Tab-separated table of C-alpha atoms in Angstrom:
chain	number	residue	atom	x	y	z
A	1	UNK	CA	-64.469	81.505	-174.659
A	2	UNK	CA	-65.062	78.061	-175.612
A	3	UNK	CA	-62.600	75.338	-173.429
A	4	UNK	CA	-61.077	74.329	-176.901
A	5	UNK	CA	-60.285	77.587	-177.346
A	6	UNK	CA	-58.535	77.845	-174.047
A	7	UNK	CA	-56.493	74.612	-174.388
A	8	UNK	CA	-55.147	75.568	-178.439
A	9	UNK	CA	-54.596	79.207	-177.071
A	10	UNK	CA	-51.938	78.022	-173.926
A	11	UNK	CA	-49.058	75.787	-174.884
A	12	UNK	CA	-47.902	72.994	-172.669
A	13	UNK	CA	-44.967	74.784	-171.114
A	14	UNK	CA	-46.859	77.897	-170.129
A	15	UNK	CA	-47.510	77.705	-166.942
A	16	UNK	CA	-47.308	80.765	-165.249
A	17	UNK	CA	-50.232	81.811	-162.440
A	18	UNK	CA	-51.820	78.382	-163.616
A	19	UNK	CA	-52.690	76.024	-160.369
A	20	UNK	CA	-49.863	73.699	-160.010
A	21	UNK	CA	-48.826	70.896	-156.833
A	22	UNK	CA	-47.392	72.009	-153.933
A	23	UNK	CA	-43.938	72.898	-154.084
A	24	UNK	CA	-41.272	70.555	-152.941
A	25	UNK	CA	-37.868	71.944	-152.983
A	26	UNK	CA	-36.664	68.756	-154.533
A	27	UNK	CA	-33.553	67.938	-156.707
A	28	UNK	CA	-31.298	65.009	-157.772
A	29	UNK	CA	-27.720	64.505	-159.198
A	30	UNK	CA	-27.916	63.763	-163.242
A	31	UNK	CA	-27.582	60.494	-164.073
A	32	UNK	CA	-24.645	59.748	-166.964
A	33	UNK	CA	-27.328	59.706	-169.828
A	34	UNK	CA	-29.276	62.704	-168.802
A	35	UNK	CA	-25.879	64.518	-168.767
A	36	UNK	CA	-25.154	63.101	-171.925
A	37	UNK	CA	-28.243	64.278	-172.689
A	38	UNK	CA	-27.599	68.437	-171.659
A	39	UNK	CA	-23.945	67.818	-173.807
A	40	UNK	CA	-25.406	66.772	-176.606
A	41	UNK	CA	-28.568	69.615	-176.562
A	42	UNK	CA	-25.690	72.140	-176.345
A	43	UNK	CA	-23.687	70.570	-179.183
A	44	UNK	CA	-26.742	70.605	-181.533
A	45	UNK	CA	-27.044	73.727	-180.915
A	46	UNK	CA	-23.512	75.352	-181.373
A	47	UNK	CA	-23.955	73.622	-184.848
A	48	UNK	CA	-27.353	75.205	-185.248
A	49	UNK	CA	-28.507	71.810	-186.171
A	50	UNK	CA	-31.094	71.697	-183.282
A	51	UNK	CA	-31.390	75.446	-181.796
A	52	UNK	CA	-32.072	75.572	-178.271
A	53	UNK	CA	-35.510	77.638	-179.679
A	54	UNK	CA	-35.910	74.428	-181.666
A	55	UNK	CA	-35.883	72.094	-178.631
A	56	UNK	CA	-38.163	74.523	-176.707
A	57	UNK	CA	-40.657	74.194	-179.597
A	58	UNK	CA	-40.063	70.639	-179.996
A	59	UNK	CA	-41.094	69.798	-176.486
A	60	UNK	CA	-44.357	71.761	-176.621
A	61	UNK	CA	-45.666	69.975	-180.253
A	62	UNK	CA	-45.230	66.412	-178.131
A	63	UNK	CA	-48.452	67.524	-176.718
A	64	UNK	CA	-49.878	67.921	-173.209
A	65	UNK	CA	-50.100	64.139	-172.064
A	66	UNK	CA	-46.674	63.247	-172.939
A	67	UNK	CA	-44.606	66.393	-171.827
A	68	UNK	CA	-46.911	65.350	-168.439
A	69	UNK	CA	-45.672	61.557	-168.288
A	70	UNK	CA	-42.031	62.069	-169.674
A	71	UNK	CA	-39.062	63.486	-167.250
A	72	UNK	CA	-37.029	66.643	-168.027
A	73	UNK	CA	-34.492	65.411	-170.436
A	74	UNK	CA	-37.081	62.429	-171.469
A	75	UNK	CA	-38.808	65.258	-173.427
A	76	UNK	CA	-35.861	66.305	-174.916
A	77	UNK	CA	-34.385	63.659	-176.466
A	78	UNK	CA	-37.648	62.873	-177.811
A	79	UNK	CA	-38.196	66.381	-179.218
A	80	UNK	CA	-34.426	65.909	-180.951
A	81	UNK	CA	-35.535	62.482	-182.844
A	82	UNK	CA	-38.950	64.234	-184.398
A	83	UNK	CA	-36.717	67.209	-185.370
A	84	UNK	CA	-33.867	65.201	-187.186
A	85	UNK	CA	-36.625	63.376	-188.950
A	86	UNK	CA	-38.082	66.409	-189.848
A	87	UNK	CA	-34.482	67.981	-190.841
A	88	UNK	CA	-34.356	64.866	-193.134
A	89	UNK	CA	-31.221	64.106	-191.180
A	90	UNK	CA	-32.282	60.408	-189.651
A	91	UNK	CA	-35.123	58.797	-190.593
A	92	UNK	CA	-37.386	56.747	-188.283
A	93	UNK	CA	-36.137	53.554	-189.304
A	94	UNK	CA	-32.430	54.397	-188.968
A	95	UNK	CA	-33.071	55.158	-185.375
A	96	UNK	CA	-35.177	52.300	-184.568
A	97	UNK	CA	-32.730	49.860	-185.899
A	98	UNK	CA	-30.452	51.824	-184.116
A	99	UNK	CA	-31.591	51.531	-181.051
A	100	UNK	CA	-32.296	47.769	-180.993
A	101	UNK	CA	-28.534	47.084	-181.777
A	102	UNK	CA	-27.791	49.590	-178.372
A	103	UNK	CA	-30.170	47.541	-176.904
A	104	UNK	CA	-29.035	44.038	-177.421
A	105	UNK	CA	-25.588	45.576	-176.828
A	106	UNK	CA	-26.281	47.035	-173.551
A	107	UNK	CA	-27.998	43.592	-172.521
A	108	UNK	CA	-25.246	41.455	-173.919
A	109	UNK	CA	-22.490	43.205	-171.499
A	110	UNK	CA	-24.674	45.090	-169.224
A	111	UNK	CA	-21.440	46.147	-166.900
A	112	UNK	CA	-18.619	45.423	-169.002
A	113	UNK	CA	-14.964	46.568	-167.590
A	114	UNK	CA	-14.538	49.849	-168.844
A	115	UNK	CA	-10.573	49.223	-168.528
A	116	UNK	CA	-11.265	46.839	-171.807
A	117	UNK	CA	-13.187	49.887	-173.775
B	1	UNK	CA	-15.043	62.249	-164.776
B	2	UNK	CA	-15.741	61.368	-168.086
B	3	UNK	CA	-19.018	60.076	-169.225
B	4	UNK	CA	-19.356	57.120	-171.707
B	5	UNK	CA	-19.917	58.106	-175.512
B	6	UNK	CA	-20.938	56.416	-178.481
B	7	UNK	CA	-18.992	52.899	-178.986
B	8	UNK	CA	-17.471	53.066	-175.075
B	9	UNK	CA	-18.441	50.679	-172.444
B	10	UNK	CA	-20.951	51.989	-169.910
B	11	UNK	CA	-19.071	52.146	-166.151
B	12	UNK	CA	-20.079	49.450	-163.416
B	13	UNK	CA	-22.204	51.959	-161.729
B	14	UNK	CA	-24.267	52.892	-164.206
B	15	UNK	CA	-26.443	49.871	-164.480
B	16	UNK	CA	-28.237	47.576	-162.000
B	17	UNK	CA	-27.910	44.020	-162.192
B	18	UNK	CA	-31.411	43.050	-163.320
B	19	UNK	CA	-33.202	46.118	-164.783
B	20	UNK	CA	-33.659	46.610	-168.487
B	21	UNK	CA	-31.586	48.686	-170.404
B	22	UNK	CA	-32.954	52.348	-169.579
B	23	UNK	CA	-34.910	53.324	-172.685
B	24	UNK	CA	-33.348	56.872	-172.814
B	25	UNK	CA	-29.911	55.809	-172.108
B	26	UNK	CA	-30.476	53.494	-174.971
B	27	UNK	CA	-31.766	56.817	-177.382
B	28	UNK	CA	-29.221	58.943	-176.283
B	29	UNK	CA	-26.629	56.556	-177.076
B	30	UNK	CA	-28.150	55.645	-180.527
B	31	UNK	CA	-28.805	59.393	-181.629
B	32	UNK	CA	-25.079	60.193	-180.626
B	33	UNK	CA	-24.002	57.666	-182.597
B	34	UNK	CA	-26.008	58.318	-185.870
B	35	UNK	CA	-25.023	62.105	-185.918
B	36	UNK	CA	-21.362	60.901	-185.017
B	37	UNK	CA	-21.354	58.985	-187.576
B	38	UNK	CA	-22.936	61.196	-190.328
B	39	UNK	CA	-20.332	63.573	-189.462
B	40	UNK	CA	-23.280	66.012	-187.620
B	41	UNK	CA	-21.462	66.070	-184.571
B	42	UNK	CA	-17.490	65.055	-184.176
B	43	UNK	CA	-16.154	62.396	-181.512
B	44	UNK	CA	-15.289	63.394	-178.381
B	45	UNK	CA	-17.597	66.760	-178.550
B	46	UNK	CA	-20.604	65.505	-176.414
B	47	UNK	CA	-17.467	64.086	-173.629
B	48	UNK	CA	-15.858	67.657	-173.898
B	49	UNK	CA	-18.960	69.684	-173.192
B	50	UNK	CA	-19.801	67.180	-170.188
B	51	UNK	CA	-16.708	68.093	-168.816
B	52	UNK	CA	-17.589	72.067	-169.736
B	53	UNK	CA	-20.472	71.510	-167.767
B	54	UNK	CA	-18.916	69.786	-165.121
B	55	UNK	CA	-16.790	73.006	-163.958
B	56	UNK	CA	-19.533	75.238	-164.162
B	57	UNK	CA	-21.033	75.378	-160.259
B	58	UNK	CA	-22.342	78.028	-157.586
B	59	UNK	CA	-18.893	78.604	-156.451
B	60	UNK	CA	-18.064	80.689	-159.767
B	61	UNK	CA	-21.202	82.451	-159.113
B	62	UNK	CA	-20.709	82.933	-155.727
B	63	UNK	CA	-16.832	84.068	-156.464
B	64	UNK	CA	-18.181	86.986	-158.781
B	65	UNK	CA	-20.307	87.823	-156.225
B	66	UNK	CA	-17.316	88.176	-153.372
B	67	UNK	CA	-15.215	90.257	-155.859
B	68	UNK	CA	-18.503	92.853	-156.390
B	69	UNK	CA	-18.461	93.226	-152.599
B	70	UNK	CA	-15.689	93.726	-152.085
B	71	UNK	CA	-14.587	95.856	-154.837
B	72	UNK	CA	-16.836	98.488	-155.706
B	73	UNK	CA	-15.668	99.193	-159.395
B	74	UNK	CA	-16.393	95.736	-160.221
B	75	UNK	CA	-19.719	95.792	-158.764
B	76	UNK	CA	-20.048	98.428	-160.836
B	77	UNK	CA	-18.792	96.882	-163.981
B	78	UNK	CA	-20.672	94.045	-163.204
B	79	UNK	CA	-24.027	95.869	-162.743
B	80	UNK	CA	-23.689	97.423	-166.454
B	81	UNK	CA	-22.110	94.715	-167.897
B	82	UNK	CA	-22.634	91.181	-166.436
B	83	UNK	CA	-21.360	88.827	-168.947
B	84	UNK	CA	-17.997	90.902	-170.223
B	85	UNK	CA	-17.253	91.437	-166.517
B	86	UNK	CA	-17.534	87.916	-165.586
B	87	UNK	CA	-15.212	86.848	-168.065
B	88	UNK	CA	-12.887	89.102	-166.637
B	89	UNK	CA	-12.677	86.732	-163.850
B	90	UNK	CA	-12.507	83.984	-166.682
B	91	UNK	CA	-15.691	82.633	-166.642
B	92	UNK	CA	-16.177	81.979	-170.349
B	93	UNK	CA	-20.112	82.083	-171.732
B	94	UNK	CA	-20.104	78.823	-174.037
B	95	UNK	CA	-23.320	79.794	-175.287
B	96	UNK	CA	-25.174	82.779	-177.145
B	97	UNK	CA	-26.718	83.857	-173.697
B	98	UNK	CA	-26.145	87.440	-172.089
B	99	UNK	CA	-26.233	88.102	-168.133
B	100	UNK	CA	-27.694	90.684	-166.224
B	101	UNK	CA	-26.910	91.181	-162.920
B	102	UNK	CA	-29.876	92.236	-160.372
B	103	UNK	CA	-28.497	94.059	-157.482
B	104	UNK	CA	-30.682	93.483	-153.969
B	105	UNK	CA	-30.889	96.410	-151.948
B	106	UNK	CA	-33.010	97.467	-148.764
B	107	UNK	CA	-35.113	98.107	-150.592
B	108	UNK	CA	-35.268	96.117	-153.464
B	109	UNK	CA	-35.254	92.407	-153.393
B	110	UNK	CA	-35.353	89.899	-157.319
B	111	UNK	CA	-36.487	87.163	-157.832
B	112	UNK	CA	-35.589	84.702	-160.794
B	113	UNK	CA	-37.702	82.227	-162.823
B	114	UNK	CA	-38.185	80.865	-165.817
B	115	UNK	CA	-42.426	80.548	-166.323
B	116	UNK	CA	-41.543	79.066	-170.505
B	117	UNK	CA	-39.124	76.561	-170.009
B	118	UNK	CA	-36.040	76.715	-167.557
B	119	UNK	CA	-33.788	79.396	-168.279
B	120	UNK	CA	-31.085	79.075	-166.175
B	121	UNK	CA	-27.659	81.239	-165.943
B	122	UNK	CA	-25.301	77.928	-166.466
B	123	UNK	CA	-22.192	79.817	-167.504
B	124	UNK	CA	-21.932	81.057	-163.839
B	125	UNK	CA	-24.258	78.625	-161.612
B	126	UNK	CA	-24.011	74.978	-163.606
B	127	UNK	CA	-27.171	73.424	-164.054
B	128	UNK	CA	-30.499	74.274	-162.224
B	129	UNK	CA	-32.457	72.599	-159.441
B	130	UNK	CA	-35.095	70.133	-160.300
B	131	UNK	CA	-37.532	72.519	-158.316
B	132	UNK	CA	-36.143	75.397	-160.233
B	133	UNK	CA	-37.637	73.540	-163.990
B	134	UNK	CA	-40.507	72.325	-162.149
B	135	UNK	CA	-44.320	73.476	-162.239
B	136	UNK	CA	-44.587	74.802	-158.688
B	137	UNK	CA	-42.020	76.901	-158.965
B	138	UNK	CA	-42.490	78.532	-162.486
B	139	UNK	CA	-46.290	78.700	-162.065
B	140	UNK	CA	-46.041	80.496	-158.378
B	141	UNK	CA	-43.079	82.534	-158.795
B	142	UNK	CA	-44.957	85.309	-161.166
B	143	UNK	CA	-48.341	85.005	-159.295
B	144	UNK	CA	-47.290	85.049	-155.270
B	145	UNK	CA	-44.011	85.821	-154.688
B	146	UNK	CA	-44.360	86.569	-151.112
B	147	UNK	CA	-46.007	83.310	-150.604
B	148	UNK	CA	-43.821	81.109	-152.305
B	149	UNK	CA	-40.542	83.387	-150.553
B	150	UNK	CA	-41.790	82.062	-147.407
B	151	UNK	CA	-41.982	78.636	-148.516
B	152	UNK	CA	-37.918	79.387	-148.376
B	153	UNK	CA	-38.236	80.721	-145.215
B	154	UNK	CA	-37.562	84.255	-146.691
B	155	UNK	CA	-39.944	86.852	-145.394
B	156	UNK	CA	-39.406	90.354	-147.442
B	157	UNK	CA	-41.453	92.998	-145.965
B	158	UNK	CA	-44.199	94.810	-147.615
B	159	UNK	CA	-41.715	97.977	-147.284
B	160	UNK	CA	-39.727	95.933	-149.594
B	161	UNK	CA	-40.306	96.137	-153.167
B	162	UNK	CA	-40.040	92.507	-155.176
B	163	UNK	CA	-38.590	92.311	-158.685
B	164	UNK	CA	-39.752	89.032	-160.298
B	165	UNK	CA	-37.504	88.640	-163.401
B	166	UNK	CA	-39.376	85.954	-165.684
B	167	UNK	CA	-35.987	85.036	-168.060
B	168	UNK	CA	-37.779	84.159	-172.031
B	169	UNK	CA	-34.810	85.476	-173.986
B	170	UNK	CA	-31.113	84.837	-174.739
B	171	UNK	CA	-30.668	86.941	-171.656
B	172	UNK	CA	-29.940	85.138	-167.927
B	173	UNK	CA	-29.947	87.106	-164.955
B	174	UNK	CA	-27.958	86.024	-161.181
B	175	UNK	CA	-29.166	87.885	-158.110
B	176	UNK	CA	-26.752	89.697	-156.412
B	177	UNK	CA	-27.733	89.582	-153.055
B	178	UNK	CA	-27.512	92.042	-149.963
B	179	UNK	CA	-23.384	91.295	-148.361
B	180	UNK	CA	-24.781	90.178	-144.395
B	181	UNK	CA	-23.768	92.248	-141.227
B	182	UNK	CA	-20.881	91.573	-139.231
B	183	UNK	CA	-18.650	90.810	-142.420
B	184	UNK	CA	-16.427	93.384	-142.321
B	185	UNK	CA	-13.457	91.712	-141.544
B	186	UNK	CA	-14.166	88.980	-144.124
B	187	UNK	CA	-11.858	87.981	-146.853
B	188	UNK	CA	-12.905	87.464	-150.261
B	189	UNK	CA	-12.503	83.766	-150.200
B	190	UNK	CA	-14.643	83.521	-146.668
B	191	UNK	CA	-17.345	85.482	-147.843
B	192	UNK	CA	-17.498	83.783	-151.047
B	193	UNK	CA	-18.101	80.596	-149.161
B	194	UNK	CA	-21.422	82.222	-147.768
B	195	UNK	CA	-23.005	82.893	-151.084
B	196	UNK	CA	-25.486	79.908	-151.638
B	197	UNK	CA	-27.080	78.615	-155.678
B	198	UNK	CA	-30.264	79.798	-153.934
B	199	UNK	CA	-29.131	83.043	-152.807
B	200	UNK	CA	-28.410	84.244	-156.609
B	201	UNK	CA	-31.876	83.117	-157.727
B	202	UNK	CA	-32.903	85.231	-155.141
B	203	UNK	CA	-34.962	82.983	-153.008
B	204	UNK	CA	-32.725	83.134	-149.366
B	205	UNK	CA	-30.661	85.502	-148.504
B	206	UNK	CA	-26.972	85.175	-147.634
B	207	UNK	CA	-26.628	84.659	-143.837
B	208	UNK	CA	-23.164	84.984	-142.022
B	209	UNK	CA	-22.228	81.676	-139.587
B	210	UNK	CA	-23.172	82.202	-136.330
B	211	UNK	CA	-19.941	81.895	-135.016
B	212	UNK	CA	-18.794	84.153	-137.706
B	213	UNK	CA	-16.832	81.942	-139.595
B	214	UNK	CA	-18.974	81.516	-142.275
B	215	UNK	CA	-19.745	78.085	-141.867
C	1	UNK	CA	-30.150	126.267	-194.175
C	2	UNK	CA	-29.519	123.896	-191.615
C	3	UNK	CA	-26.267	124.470	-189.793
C	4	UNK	CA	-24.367	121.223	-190.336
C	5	UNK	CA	-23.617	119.239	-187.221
C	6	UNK	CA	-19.828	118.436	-186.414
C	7	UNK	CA	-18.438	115.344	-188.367
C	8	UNK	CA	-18.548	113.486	-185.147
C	9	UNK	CA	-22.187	113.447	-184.771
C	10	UNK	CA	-22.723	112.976	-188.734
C	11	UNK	CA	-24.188	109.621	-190.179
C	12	UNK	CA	-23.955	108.460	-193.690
C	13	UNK	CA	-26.791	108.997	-195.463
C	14	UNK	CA	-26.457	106.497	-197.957
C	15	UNK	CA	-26.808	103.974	-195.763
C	16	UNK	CA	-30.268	102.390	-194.472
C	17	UNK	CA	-30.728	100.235	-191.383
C	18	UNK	CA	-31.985	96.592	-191.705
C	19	UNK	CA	-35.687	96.369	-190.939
C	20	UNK	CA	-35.929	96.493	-187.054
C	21	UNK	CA	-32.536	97.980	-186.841
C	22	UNK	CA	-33.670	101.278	-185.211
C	23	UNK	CA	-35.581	100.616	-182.291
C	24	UNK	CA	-38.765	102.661	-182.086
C	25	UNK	CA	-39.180	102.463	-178.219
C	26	UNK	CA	-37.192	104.368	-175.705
C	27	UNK	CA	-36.712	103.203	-171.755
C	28	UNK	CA	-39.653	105.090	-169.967
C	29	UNK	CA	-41.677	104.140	-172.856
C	30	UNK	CA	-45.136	103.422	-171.647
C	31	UNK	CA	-46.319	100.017	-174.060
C	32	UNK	CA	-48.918	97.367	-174.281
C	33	UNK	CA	-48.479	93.606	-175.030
C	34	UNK	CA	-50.749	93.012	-177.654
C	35	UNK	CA	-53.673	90.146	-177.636
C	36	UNK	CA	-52.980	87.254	-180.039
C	37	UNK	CA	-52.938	83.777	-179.912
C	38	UNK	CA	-49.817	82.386	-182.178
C	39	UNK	CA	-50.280	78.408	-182.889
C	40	UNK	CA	-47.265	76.177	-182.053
C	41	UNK	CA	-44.688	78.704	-180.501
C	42	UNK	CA	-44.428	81.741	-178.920
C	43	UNK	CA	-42.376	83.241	-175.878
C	44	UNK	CA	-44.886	85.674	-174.457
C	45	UNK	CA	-46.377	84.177	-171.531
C	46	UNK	CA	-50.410	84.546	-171.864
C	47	UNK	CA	-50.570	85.857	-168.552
C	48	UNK	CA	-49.438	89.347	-170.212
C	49	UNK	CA	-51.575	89.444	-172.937
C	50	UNK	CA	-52.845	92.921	-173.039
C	51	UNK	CA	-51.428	94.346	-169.774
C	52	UNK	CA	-49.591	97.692	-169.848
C	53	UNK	CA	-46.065	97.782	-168.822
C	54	UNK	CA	-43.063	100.312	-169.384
C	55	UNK	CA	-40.143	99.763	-171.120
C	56	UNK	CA	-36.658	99.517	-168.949
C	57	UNK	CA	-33.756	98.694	-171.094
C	58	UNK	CA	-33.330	97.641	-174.722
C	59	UNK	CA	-31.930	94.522	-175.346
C	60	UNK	CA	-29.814	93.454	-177.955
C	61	UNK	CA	-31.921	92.877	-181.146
C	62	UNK	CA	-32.081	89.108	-182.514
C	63	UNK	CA	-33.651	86.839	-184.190
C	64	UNK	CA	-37.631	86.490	-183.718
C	65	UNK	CA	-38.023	83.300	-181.831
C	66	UNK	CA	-41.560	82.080	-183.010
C	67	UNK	CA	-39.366	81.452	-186.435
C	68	UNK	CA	-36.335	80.313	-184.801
C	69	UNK	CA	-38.434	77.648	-183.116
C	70	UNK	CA	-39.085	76.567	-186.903
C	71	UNK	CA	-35.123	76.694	-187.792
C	72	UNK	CA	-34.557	80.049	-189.043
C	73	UNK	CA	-31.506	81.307	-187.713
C	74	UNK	CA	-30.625	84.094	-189.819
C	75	UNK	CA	-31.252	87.413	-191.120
C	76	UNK	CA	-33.150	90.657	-189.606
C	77	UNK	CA	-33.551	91.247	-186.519
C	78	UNK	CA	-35.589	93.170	-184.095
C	79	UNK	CA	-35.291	94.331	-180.635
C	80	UNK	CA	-36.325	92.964	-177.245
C	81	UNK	CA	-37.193	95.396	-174.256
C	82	UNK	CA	-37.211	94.622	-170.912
C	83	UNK	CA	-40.704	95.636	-169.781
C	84	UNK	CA	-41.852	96.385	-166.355
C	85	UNK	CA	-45.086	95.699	-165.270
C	86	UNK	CA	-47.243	96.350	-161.992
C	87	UNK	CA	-48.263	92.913	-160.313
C	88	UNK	CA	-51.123	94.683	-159.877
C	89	UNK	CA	-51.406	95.504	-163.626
C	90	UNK	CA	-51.533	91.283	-164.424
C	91	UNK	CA	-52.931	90.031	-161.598
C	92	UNK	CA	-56.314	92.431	-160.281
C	93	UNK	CA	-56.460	90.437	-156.875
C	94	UNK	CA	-52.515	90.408	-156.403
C	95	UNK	CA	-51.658	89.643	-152.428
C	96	UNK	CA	-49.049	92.093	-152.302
C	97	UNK	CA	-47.884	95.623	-151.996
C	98	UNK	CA	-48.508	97.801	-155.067
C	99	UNK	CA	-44.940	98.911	-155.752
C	100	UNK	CA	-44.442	95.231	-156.243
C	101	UNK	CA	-43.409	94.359	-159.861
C	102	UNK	CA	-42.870	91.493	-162.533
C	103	UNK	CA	-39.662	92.436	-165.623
C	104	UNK	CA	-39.203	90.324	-168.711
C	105	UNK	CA	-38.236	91.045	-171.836
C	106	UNK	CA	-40.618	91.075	-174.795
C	107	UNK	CA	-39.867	90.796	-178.466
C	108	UNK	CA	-41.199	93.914	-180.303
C	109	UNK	CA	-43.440	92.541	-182.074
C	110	UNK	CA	-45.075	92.009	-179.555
C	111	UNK	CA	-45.548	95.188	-178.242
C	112	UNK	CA	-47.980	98.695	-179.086
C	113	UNK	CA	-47.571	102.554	-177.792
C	114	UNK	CA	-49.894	102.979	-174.645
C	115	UNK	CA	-48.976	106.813	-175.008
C	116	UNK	CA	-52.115	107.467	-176.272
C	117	UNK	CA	-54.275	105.356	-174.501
């Protein structure tokens, strides 16, 4: 079997027997976005408008090299932008000129009051 | 605690003073607010399962875990049907997962991962480990057991027979492990405070305090 | 003439099950993950491609989830079993006792009679 063969035949995210790093019994408390994050995975899918299957398969077609450089819920949110495109619900502009205005926001009043929210 | 949501300010902690704005904070904030505002989602709904999430810890686990040792018609009720008997207790499944429940013995010991993705039974437990959605873990777990128990500092013996459940379904699975000596005179609540997150994926076992107490 | 069985045990006969609705394997059931090599989803790990396992429990039929992946989240459904299978049966130079063992449920299409083989 050819190694092209190999690497089209095993997805990303399949990874058991396969040599891996040693194991370090690590962990770390979420910060608020990657919470956010989880929420908002399980609200897209009660609504069925990104099923958890969905996500799973959306994290594997972002390919070996970036499910490899991205964190857990990195991936994920990632996976949810390429699917609402796909849906036809957002489009890649939207989101882009989206996320400038959060950004100049968030820079503007990087630790606002939150009394005055 | 609440968490910020679309349109809120972010809390003083959140940020540091010179960094940029984190790239994924700033695409989780705008795709909340797009499908907010397209009617997708509704306000609040994101806040409201953070706080969902929030209660959901080891000690509901480890309650349902008290109550089947405690109480052998639960155990039993438990063992056929995880997820209807666990709501008995109250803990509500807020998604379309079921549970199985994998009873250690002395001569059975489980084992749970998740090889695919990170399956995880959140209902009962809250969210997993890092290590738990991690490579090592998920790529050991299914090959060496034994080796990676030890790892834990859990040596089963060869007598023993290990039952690694790989979880790819809607199903989750907790471990319900072996109730330790010298509890007898335990009360629900104590021995509920000895069941451990990584006791019910089945990588330690539950140990009593030396002084008995649990601690 | 057939004796007819009490009304209790009776079925309608004008009635016919959903495709997949009657689950052709029974626990005990001795089966074999079959060898293919789906493109962009699956949830069969490849380390069981092939290997021989026995059926433990049904599980409740759903949805297959190589097409959920790709947003279907309706119509017939099929069954999952939880399978068990040898370590010894995946992994030929397993480090452990034989009676050691690896359970997972499989989606039944996915899955061949080894009764025969």
């Amino acid at each position: 079997m050819t190694s092209i063969e190999d690497f089209m035949r095993r997805l990303p995210n399949d990874v058991g027997g396969q040599p891996s790093p040693a194991f370090q019994r690590v962990d770390h408390e979420l910060k608020p976005w990657e919470k956010r994050c989880h929420a908002l995975a399980d609200v897209l899918d009660f609504h069925k408008i990104i099923s958890t299957e969905e996500k799973r398969r959306g994290v594997e077609a972002l390919g070996t090299e970036m499910i490899g450089r991205l964190g857990y819920y990195e991936r994920w949110l990632t996976a949810f932008a390429v699917i609402l495109f796909q849906k036809g619900l957002l489009t890649p502009t939207q989101l882009a000129e989206r996320m400038a205005v959060v950004e100049s926001r968030f820079r503007a009043d990087p630790a606002p009051d939150p009394a005055a929210a | 605690m609440h968490e910020h949501g679309p349109g809120e300010s972010r809390p003083h902690d959140e940020i540091t003073e010179t960094g940029p704005p984190d790239y994924f904070d700033v695409l989780e904030t705008a795709l909340e607010e797009l499908l907010t505002e397209r009617n997708l989602i509704r306000p609040g709904e994101v806040r409201h399962q953070i706080d969902v999430l929030d209660s959901r810890t080891p000690a509901l686990g480890a309650k349902v875990i008290a109550r089947a040792w405690v109480d052998a018609e639960f155990r039993a009720r438990l063992l056929a049907d995880g997820r209807g008997t666990c709501e008995e207790l109250g803990i509500t499944f807020y998604d379309d997962t079921g549970l199985i429940v994998l009873e250690n013995t002395a001569t059975v010991h489980n084992l749970v991962v998740c090889t695919l993705c990170s399956c995880y039974p959140r209902p009962v437990l809250g969210l997993p480990p890092d290590w738990y959605k991690q490579k090592p873990y998920r790529a050991r777990a299914v090959v060496e057991p034994r080796a990676l128990l030890a790892e834990f500092g859990t040596i089963i013996p060869d007598e023993v027979e290990i039952r690694v459940t790989d979880s790819t379904s809607a199903l989750r699975f907790l471990v319900l492990p072996r109730r330790p000596e010298g509890t007898d005179d335990f009360t629900e609540e104590q021995l509920a405070a000895l069941v451990t997150r990584d006791a019910m994926i089945g990588v330690v076992p539950v140990t009593a305090g030396k002084d008995g107490s649990g601690a | 003439m057939a004796e007819q069985p009490p009304e209790s045990a009776r079925t309608l006969i004008e009635v016919v099950p959903a495709l997949g609705e009657v689950a052709p394997l029974r626990p005990g059931d001795p089966v074999r993950v079959v060898i293919r090599f789906p493109l962009g989803h699956y949830r069969v790990p490849l380390y069981l491609r092939g290997k021989t396992g026995t059926v433990e429990r049904l599980v409740t039929p759903a949805i297959d989830n190589e097409e959920e992946g790709f947003g279907r989240n309706a119509g017939d459904r099929r069954y999952y079993y939880r399978i068990v299978f040898p370590m010894t049966e995946i992994w030929t130079d397993y480090a452990g006792p034989p009676h050691d063992n690896l359970r997972i449920e499989v989606f039944e299409t996915w899955l061949e009679s080894a009764r025969h083989a």
